[in-house]
Coordinates of C-alpha atoms in Angstrom, one line a residue:
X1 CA 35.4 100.3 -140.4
X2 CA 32.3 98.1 -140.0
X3 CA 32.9 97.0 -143.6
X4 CA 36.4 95.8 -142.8
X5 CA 34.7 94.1 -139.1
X6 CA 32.2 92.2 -141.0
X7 CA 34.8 91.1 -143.6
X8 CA 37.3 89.9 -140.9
X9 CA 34.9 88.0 -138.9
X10 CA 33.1 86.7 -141.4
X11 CA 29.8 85.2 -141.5
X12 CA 30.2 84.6 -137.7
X13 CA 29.7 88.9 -137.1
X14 CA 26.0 88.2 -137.7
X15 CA 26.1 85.1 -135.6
X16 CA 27.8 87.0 -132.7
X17 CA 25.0 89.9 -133.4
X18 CA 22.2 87.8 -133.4
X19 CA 23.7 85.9 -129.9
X20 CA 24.1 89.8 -128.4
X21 CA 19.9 90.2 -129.4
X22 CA 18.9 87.4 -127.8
X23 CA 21.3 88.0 -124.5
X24 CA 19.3 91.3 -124.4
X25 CA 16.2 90.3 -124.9
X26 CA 16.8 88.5 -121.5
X27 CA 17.4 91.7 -119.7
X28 CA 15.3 93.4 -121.0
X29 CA 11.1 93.0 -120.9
X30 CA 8.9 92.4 -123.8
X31 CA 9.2 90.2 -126.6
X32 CA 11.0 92.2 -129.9
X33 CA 14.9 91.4 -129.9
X34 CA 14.1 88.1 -130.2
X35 CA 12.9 88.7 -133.7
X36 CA 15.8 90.7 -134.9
X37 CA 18.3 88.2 -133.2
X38 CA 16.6 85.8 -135.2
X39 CA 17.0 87.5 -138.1
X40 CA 20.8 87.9 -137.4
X41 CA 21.1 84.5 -137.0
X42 CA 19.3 83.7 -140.2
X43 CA 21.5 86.6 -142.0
X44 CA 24.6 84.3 -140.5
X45 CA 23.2 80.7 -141.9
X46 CA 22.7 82.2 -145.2
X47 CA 26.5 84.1 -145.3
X48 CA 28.0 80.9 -144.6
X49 CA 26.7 79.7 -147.9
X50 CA 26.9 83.0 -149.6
X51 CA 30.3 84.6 -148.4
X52 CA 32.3 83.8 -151.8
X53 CA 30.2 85.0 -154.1
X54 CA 30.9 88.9 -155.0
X55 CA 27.3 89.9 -155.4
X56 CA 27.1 89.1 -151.3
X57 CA 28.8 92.7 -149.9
X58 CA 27.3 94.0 -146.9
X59 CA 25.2 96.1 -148.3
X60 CA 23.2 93.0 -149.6
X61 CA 23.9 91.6 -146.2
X62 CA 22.3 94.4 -144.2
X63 CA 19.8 94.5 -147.0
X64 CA 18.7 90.6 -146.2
X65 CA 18.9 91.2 -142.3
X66 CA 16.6 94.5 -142.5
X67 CA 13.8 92.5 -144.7
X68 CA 14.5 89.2 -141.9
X69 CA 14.1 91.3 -139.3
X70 CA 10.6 92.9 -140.6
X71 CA 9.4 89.0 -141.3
X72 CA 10.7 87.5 -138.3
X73 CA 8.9 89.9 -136.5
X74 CA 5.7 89.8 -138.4
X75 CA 5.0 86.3 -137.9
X76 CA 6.5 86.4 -134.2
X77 CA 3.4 89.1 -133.5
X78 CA 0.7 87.0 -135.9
X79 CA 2.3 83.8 -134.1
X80 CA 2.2 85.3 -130.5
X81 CA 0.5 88.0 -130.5
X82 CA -3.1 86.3 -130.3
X83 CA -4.8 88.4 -127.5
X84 CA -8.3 86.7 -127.8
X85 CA -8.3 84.4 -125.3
X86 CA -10.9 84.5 -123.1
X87 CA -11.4 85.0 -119.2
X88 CA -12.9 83.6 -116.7
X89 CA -13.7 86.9 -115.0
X90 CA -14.4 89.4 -118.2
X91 CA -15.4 92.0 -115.9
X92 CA -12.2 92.0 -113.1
X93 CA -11.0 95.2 -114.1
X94 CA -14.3 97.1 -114.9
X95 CA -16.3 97.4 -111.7
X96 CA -18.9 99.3 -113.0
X97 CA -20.1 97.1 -115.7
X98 CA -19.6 94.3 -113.2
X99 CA -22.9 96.0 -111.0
X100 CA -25.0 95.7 -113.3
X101 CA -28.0 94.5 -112.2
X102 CA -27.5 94.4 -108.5
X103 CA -30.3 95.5 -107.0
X104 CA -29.4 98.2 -103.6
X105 CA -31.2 101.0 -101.6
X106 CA -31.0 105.0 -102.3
X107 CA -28.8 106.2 -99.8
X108 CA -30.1 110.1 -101.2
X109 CA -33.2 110.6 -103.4
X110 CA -32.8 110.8 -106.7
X111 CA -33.6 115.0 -107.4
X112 CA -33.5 116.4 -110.8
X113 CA -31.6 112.9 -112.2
X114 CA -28.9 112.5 -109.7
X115 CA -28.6 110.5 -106.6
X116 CA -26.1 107.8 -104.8
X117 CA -26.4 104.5 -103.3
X118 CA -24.5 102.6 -101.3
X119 CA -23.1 98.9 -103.1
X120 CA -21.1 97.0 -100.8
X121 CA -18.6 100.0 -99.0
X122 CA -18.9 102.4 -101.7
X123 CA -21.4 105.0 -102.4
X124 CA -21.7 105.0 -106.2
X125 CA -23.5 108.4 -108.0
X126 CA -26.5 107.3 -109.9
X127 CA -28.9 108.8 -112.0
X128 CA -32.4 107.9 -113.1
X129 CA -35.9 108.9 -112.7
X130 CA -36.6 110.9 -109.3
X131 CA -37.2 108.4 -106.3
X132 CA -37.4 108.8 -102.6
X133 CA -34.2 107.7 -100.1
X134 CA -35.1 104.3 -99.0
X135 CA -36.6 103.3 -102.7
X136 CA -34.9 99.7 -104.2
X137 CA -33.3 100.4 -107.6
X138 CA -31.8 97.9 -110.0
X139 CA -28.4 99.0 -111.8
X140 CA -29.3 99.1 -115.6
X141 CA -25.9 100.8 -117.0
X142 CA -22.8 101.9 -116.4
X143 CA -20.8 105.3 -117.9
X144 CA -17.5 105.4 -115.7
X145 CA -17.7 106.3 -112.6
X146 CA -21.8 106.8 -112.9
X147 CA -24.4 104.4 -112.6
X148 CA -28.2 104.3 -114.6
X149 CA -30.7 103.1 -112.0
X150 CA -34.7 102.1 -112.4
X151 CA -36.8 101.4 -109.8
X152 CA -36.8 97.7 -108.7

């Protein structure tokens, strides 16, 4: 049945295929039908010159548009997919590493390695050496939700 579609409509099934990609890839998020539309497309362009020739069945055809499709998409993701730009706020979303070396007060002595200051509105877990309430303490590190403190 697809066979006799494809042979009916010609080279223009893989233009009408590639067209139905990209109209999805509108709807839907992300950036990956594009690629395989494209590849349709290019599958289409190359049918219009092929479509006499014998050795062109759609076996071949699907053939082309599967290996299209896996270089279309390749050099879409080496073309876009370039994540190293850089920010002007590297630490936005890691608020931890972004105390480090703020200096604040012990909110509760540091006993046995653990204590907790106050930074700003939160009261952050730290531990360190062992340090009377009231002692100033610099923010060396950052493990999660912990902080590493020395003395100021």
């Amino acid at each position: 049945m697809i066979a006799r579609i494809i042979a009916e409509l010609g080279p223009w099934s893989w233009w009408i295929l590639g067209m139905l990609l990209l109209a999805a890839e509108l709807l839907m998020p992300g950036v990956f039908l594009v690629w395989i539309g494209l590849a349709a497309l290019a599958t289409g362009a190359v049918s219009l010159l092929l479509w006499d020739f014998a050795a062109w069945a759609w076996q071949v055809q699907a053939l082309f548009f599967a290996v299209a499709a896996v270089l279309f998409t390749l050099a879409g993701r080496r073309y876009y997919g370039r994540t190293d730009v850089g920010s002007d706020e590297p630490l936005l979303n890691q608020r931890g590493a972004s105390l480090i070396g703020r200096t604040a007060t012990l909110a509760e002595p540091i006993r046995e390695g653990r204590g907790r200051i106050r930074l700003d509105d939160t009261f952050w877990i730290v531990s360190g050496p062992d340090l009377a309430a009231g002692t100033q303490v610099r923010v060396v590190a950052s493990n999660g939700r912990d902080l590493t403190v020395d003395e100021a």
